[in-house]
Amino acid sequence: MLPAFERWDFGWLDVPGLMRRAEAVYEFPMVDRDPLERWTEGRVTLLGDAAHPMYPIGSNGASQAILDARRLAWHLAGKPWDAALAAYEAERRPATAALVAANRGLGPDLVLELVHQRAPEGFTALHDVISQAELEGTASAYKTLAGFDPSLLNARESWSVTPGPRPAA
């Protein structure tokens, strides 16, 4: 790793020096798993990382588990358990499998790779390297895929398990 950080001596922070003086170096591998063919068996189903471990890109660990839990609760509130589990899995499994694939391609962090490829020696102004449209397009596409797009969130039906009007945004 040291060659990648060799020039990171800022006077007030000597990164290569810190690395050379480290007593131990621990690797934290980012891992995921191929999407499962099913999450449910009988009355048991999976959600969150148990169902779809993915690279921690785009704040998806906790957020996808929350989406799983909300959709599972919503389906369970309105259907018999077997139909609810089947509907939950049919909805969430393809959505999270798409995120696993997107995160393998860097997800929203793709812009970091693009900037590095285009300006490996650095840059002065970000928009000399990547346009605002590219930044917004990458973020927007990922928000849509991950279920975070504000316009889609505001347009969807309520996920409340209690009947009644949808609260004002």
PDB file of C-alpha atoms in Angstrom:
ATOM      1  CA  MET A   1       0.000   0.000   0.000  1.00  0.00           C
ATOM      2  CA  LEU A   2       2.836   2.379   0.768  1.00  0.00           C
ATOM      3  CA  PRO A   3       3.611   3.399  -2.844  1.00  0.00           C
ATOM      4  CA  ALA A   4       0.051   4.684  -3.291  1.00  0.00           C
ATOM      5  CA  PHE A   5       0.510   7.028  -0.296  1.00  0.00           C
ATOM      6  CA  GLU A   6       4.195   7.910  -0.672  1.00  0.00           C
ATOM      7  CA  ARG A   7       3.460  11.551  -1.595  1.00  0.00           C
ATOM      8  CA  TRP A   8       0.973  12.080   1.242  1.00  0.00           C
ATOM      9  CA  ASP A   9       3.325  14.096   3.442  1.00  0.00           C
ATOM     10  CA  PHE A  10       1.556  17.340   4.255  1.00  0.00           C
ATOM     11  CA  GLY A  11       4.025  18.613   6.844  1.00  0.00           C
ATOM     12  CA  TRP A  12       1.446  18.504   9.592  1.00  0.00           C
ATOM     13  CA  LEU A  13       0.600  14.883   8.667  1.00  0.00           C
ATOM     14  CA  ASP A  14       3.178  12.381   7.400  1.00  0.00           C
ATOM     15  CA  VAL A  15       1.029   9.472   6.160  1.00  0.00           C
ATOM     16  CA  PRO A  16       3.937   7.390   4.773  1.00  0.00           C
ATOM     17  CA  GLY A  17       5.778   7.850   8.063  1.00  0.00           C
ATOM     18  CA  LEU A  18       2.760   6.699  10.024  1.00  0.00           C
ATOM     19  CA  MET A  19       2.475   3.657   7.825  1.00  0.00           C
ATOM     20  CA  ARG A  20       6.169   2.796   8.193  1.00  0.00           C
ATOM     21  CA  ARG A  21       5.920   3.036  11.994  1.00  0.00           C
ATOM     22  CA  ALA A  22       2.789   0.876  12.242  1.00  0.00           C
ATOM     23  CA  GLU A  23       3.340  -2.248  14.329  1.00  0.00           C
ATOM     24  CA  ALA A  24       0.670  -4.153  12.398  1.00  0.00           C
ATOM     25  CA  VAL A  25      -1.458  -3.637   9.322  1.00  0.00           C
ATOM     26  CA  TYR A  26      -4.935  -5.115   9.242  1.00  0.00           C
ATOM     27  CA  GLU A  27      -6.877  -5.653   6.082  1.00  0.00           C
ATOM     28  CA  PHE A  28     -10.600  -4.947   6.042  1.00  0.00           C
ATOM     29  CA  PRO A  29     -11.799  -6.657   2.907  1.00  0.00           C
ATOM     30  CA  MET A  30     -14.997  -5.368   1.414  1.00  0.00           C
ATOM     31  CA  VAL A  31     -16.955  -8.453   0.493  1.00  0.00           C
ATOM     32  CA  ASP A  32     -20.363  -9.287  -0.797  1.00  0.00           C
ATOM     33  CA  ARG A  33     -22.102 -12.443  -1.884  1.00  0.00           C
ATOM     34  CA  ASP A  34     -23.908 -13.410  -5.048  1.00  0.00           C
ATOM     35  CA  PRO A  35     -27.648 -12.864  -4.697  1.00  0.00           C
ATOM     36  CA  LEU A  36     -29.498 -15.794  -3.173  1.00  0.00           C
ATOM     37  CA  GLU A  37     -32.071 -17.718  -5.188  1.00  0.00           C
ATOM     38  CA  ARG A  38     -34.535 -17.446  -2.320  1.00  0.00           C
ATOM     39  CA  TRP A  39     -34.848 -15.843   1.099  1.00  0.00           C
ATOM     40  CA  THR A  40     -37.853 -17.651   2.493  1.00  0.00           C
ATOM     41  CA  GLU A  41     -38.434 -21.165   3.749  1.00  0.00           C
ATOM     42  CA  GLY A  42     -41.698 -21.915   5.484  1.00  0.00           C
ATOM     43  CA  ARG A  43     -42.420 -19.198   8.019  1.00  0.00           C
ATOM     44  CA  VAL A  44     -38.851 -17.907   8.069  1.00  0.00           C
ATOM     45  CA  THR A  45     -37.417 -15.226   5.789  1.00  0.00           C
ATOM     46  CA  LEU A  46     -34.266 -13.162   5.651  1.00  0.00           C
ATOM     47  CA  LEU A  47     -33.736  -9.418   5.519  1.00  0.00           C
ATOM     48  CA  GLY A  48     -30.832  -7.003   5.604  1.00  0.00           C
ATOM     49  CA  ASP A  49     -27.297  -8.339   5.335  1.00  0.00           C
ATOM     50  CA  ALA A  50     -28.510 -11.896   5.971  1.00  0.00           C
ATOM     51  CA  ALA A  51     -30.491 -11.682   2.732  1.00  0.00           C
ATOM     52  CA  HIS A  52     -28.219  -9.504   0.620  1.00  0.00           C
ATOM     53  CA  PRO A  53     -24.696  -8.723   1.846  1.00  0.00           C
ATOM     54  CA  MET A  54     -23.254  -6.010  -0.363  1.00  0.00           C
ATOM     55  CA  TYR A  55     -20.292  -3.677  -0.537  1.00  0.00           C
ATOM     56  CA  PRO A  56     -20.817  -0.754   1.852  1.00  0.00           C
ATOM     57  CA  ILE A  57     -21.320   1.785  -0.903  1.00  0.00           C
ATOM     58  CA  GLY A  58     -24.068   4.375  -0.932  1.00  0.00           C
ATOM     59  CA  SER A  59     -25.150   3.832   2.689  1.00  0.00           C
ATOM     60  CA  ASN A  60     -26.920   0.637   1.763  1.00  0.00           C
ATOM     61  CA  GLY A  61     -26.257  -1.661   4.709  1.00  0.00           C
ATOM     62  CA  ALA A  62     -28.743  -0.156   7.121  1.00  0.00           C
ATOM     63  CA  SER A  63     -30.960   1.571   4.572  1.00  0.00           C
ATOM     64  CA  GLN A  64     -31.769  -1.588   2.625  1.00  0.00           C
ATOM     65  CA  ALA A  65     -32.473  -3.451   5.870  1.00  0.00           C
ATOM     66  CA  ILE A  66     -34.913  -0.673   6.814  1.00  0.00           C
ATOM     67  CA  LEU A  67     -36.603  -0.916   3.422  1.00  0.00           C
ATOM     68  CA  ASP A  68     -36.786  -4.700   3.820  1.00  0.00           C
ATOM     69  CA  ALA A  69     -38.364  -4.396   7.272  1.00  0.00           C
ATOM     70  CA  ARG A  70     -40.900  -1.801   6.147  1.00  0.00           C
ATOM     71  CA  ARG A  71     -41.985  -3.830   3.135  1.00  0.00           C
ATOM     72  CA  LEU A  72     -42.112  -7.056   5.123  1.00  0.00           C
ATOM     73  CA  ALA A  73     -44.286  -5.399   7.788  1.00  0.00           C
ATOM     74  CA  TRP A  74     -46.507  -3.854   5.105  1.00  0.00           C
ATOM     75  CA  HIS A  75     -47.069  -7.192   3.384  1.00  0.00           C
ATOM     76  CA  LEU A  76     -47.625  -9.037   6.684  1.00  0.00           C
ATOM     77  CA  ALA A  77     -50.221  -6.460   7.757  1.00  0.00           C
ATOM     78  CA  GLY A  78     -52.406  -7.095   4.727  1.00  0.00           C
ATOM     79  CA  LYS A  79     -51.941 -10.703   3.668  1.00  0.00           C
ATOM     80  CA  PRO A  80     -51.763 -14.205   5.119  1.00  0.00           C
ATOM     81  CA  TRP A  81     -48.201 -14.946   6.221  1.00  0.00           C
ATOM     82  CA  ASP A  82     -47.338 -17.243   3.294  1.00  0.00           C
ATOM     83  CA  ALA A  83     -48.563 -14.750   0.682  1.00  0.00           C
ATOM     84  CA  ALA A  84     -46.913 -11.875   2.569  1.00  0.00           C
ATOM     85  CA  LEU A  85     -43.514 -13.569   2.666  1.00  0.00           C
ATOM     86  CA  ALA A  86     -43.751 -14.473  -1.004  1.00  0.00           C
ATOM     87  CA  ALA A  87     -44.743 -10.914  -1.982  1.00  0.00           C
ATOM     88  CA  TYR A  88     -41.975  -9.391   0.162  1.00  0.00           C
ATOM     89  CA  GLU A  89     -39.342 -11.643  -1.402  1.00  0.00           C
ATOM     90  CA  ALA A  90     -40.668 -11.112  -4.934  1.00  0.00           C
ATOM     91  CA  GLU A  91     -40.415  -7.354  -4.436  1.00  0.00           C
ATOM     92  CA  ARG A  92     -37.175  -6.953  -2.507  1.00  0.00           C
ATOM     93  CA  ARG A  93     -34.954  -9.763  -3.847  1.00  0.00           C
ATOM     94  CA  PRO A  94     -34.670  -8.363  -7.406  1.00  0.00           C
ATOM     95  CA  ALA A  95     -34.239  -4.820  -6.082  1.00  0.00           C
ATOM     96  CA  THR A  96     -31.368  -5.769  -3.777  1.00  0.00           C
ATOM     97  CA  ALA A  97     -29.756  -8.059  -6.377  1.00  0.00           C
ATOM     98  CA  ALA A  98     -29.585  -5.034  -8.686  1.00  0.00           C
ATOM     99  CA  LEU A  99     -27.868  -3.049  -5.931  1.00  0.00           C
ATOM    100  CA  VAL A 100     -25.318  -5.804  -5.326  1.00  0.00           C
ATOM    101  CA  ALA A 101     -24.449  -5.653  -9.030  1.00  0.00           C
ATOM    102  CA  ALA A 102     -24.368  -1.841  -9.080  1.00  0.00           C
ATOM    103  CA  ASN A 103     -22.107  -1.705  -6.021  1.00  0.00           C
ATOM    104  CA  ARG A 104     -19.695  -4.109  -7.690  1.00  0.00           C
ATOM    105  CA  GLY A 105     -19.428  -1.446 -10.388  1.00  0.00           C
ATOM    106  CA  LEU A 106     -18.724   1.189  -7.685  1.00  0.00           C
ATOM    107  CA  GLY A 107     -22.302   2.479  -7.458  1.00  0.00           C
ATOM    108  CA  PRO A 108     -22.277   6.199  -6.724  1.00  0.00           C
ATOM    109  CA  ASP A 109     -18.529   6.027  -6.026  1.00  0.00           C
ATOM    110  CA  LEU A 110     -18.030   5.613  -9.771  1.00  0.00           C
ATOM    111  CA  VAL A 111     -17.484   9.380  -9.949  1.00  0.00           C
ATOM    112  CA  LEU A 112     -14.371   8.995  -7.779  1.00  0.00           C
ATOM    113  CA  GLU A 113     -12.914   6.479 -10.222  1.00  0.00           C
ATOM    114  CA  LEU A 114     -13.798   8.656 -13.220  1.00  0.00           C
ATOM    115  CA  VAL A 115     -12.109  11.687 -11.679  1.00  0.00           C
ATOM    116  CA  HIS A 116      -9.019   9.636 -10.866  1.00  0.00           C
ATOM    117  CA  GLN A 117      -8.844   8.238 -14.411  1.00  0.00           C
ATOM    118  CA  ARG A 118      -9.257  11.664 -15.976  1.00  0.00           C
ATOM    119  CA  ALA A 119      -6.892  13.508 -13.634  1.00  0.00           C
ATOM    120  CA  PRO A 120      -4.457  11.004 -12.093  1.00  0.00           C
ATOM    121  CA  GLU A 121      -2.086  13.809 -11.077  1.00  0.00           C
ATOM    122  CA  GLY A 122      -4.822  15.847  -9.412  1.00  0.00           C
ATOM    123  CA  PHE A 123      -6.844  18.867 -10.444  1.00  0.00           C
ATOM    124  CA  THR A 124      -7.661  22.389  -9.408  1.00  0.00           C
ATOM    125  CA  ALA A 125     -11.354  22.574 -10.233  1.00  0.00           C
ATOM    126  CA  LEU A 126     -13.618  19.542 -10.087  1.00  0.00           C
ATOM    127  CA  HIS A 127     -15.765  20.673 -12.997  1.00  0.00           C
ATOM    128  CA  ASP A 128     -12.692  20.772 -15.229  1.00  0.00           C
ATOM    129  CA  VAL A 129     -12.607  16.982 -14.772  1.00  0.00           C
ATOM    130  CA  ILE A 130     -16.261  15.963 -14.483  1.00  0.00           C
ATOM    131  CA  SER A 131     -19.380  17.905 -15.330  1.00  0.00           C
ATOM    132  CA  GLN A 132     -22.168  18.747 -12.959  1.00  0.00           C
ATOM    133  CA  ALA A 133     -24.483  16.787 -15.256  1.00  0.00           C
ATOM    134  CA  GLU A 134     -22.324  13.652 -14.859  1.00  0.00           C
ATOM    135  CA  LEU A 135     -22.252  14.046 -11.081  1.00  0.00           C
ATOM    136  CA  GLU A 136     -26.005  14.553 -10.881  1.00  0.00           C
ATOM    137  CA  GLY A 137     -26.728  11.783 -13.381  1.00  0.00           C
ATOM    138  CA  THR A 138     -24.663   9.240 -11.456  1.00  0.00           C
ATOM    139  CA  ALA A 139     -26.256  10.221  -8.143  1.00  0.00           C
ATOM    140  CA  SER A 140     -29.760  10.267  -9.601  1.00  0.00           C
ATOM    141  CA  ALA A 141     -29.425   6.860 -11.238  1.00  0.00           C
ATOM    142  CA  TYR A 142     -28.183   5.346  -8.001  1.00  0.00           C
ATOM    143  CA  LYS A 143     -30.885   7.008  -5.895  1.00  0.00           C
ATOM    144  CA  THR A 144     -33.509   5.534  -8.201  1.00  0.00           C
ATOM    145  CA  LEU A 145     -31.954   2.063  -8.065  1.00  0.00           C
ATOM    146  CA  ALA A 146     -31.554   2.151  -4.280  1.00  0.00           C
ATOM    147  CA  GLY A 147     -35.061   3.452  -3.633  1.00  0.00           C
ATOM    148  CA  PHE A 148     -33.916   6.880  -2.417  1.00  0.00           C
ATOM    149  CA  ASP A 149     -35.151   9.100  -5.249  1.00  0.00           C
ATOM    150  CA  PRO A 150     -37.263  11.843  -3.606  1.00  0.00           C
ATOM    151  CA  SER A 151     -39.757  12.115  -6.471  1.00  0.00           C
ATOM    152  CA  LEU A 152     -40.355   8.342  -6.451  1.00  0.00           C
ATOM    153  CA  LEU A 153     -40.632   8.283  -2.667  1.00  0.00           C
ATOM    154  CA  ASN A 154     -43.183  11.091  -2.711  1.00  0.00           C
ATOM    155  CA  ALA A 155     -45.213   9.467  -5.499  1.00  0.00           C
ATOM    156  CA  ARG A 156     -45.432   5.949  -4.069  1.00  0.00           C
ATOM    157  CA  GLU A 157     -48.250   4.596  -1.937  1.00  0.00           C
ATOM    158  CA  SER A 158     -47.968   4.837   1.813  1.00  0.00           C
ATOM    159  CA  TRP A 159     -46.124   2.023   3.519  1.00  0.00           C
ATOM    160  CA  SER A 160     -48.056   2.565   6.715  1.00  0.00           C
ATOM    161  CA  VAL A 161     -49.605  -0.613   8.044  1.00  0.00           C
ATOM    162  CA  THR A 162     -52.524   1.371   9.445  1.00  0.00           C
ATOM    163  CA  PRO A 163     -55.288   2.668   7.179  1.00  0.00           C
ATOM    164  CA  GLY A 164     -55.748   6.354   6.741  1.00  0.00           C
ATOM    165  CA  PRO A 165     -54.580   9.304   4.698  1.00  0.00           C
ATOM    166  CA  ARG A 166     -50.954   9.702   3.923  1.00  0.00           C
ATOM    167  CA  PRO A 167     -49.248  12.329   6.123  1.00  0.00           C
ATOM    168  CA  ALA A 168     -48.243  15.568   4.429  1.00  0.00           C
ATOM    169  CA  ALA A 169     -44.602  15.651   3.326  1.00  0.00           C
TER     170      ALA A 169
END
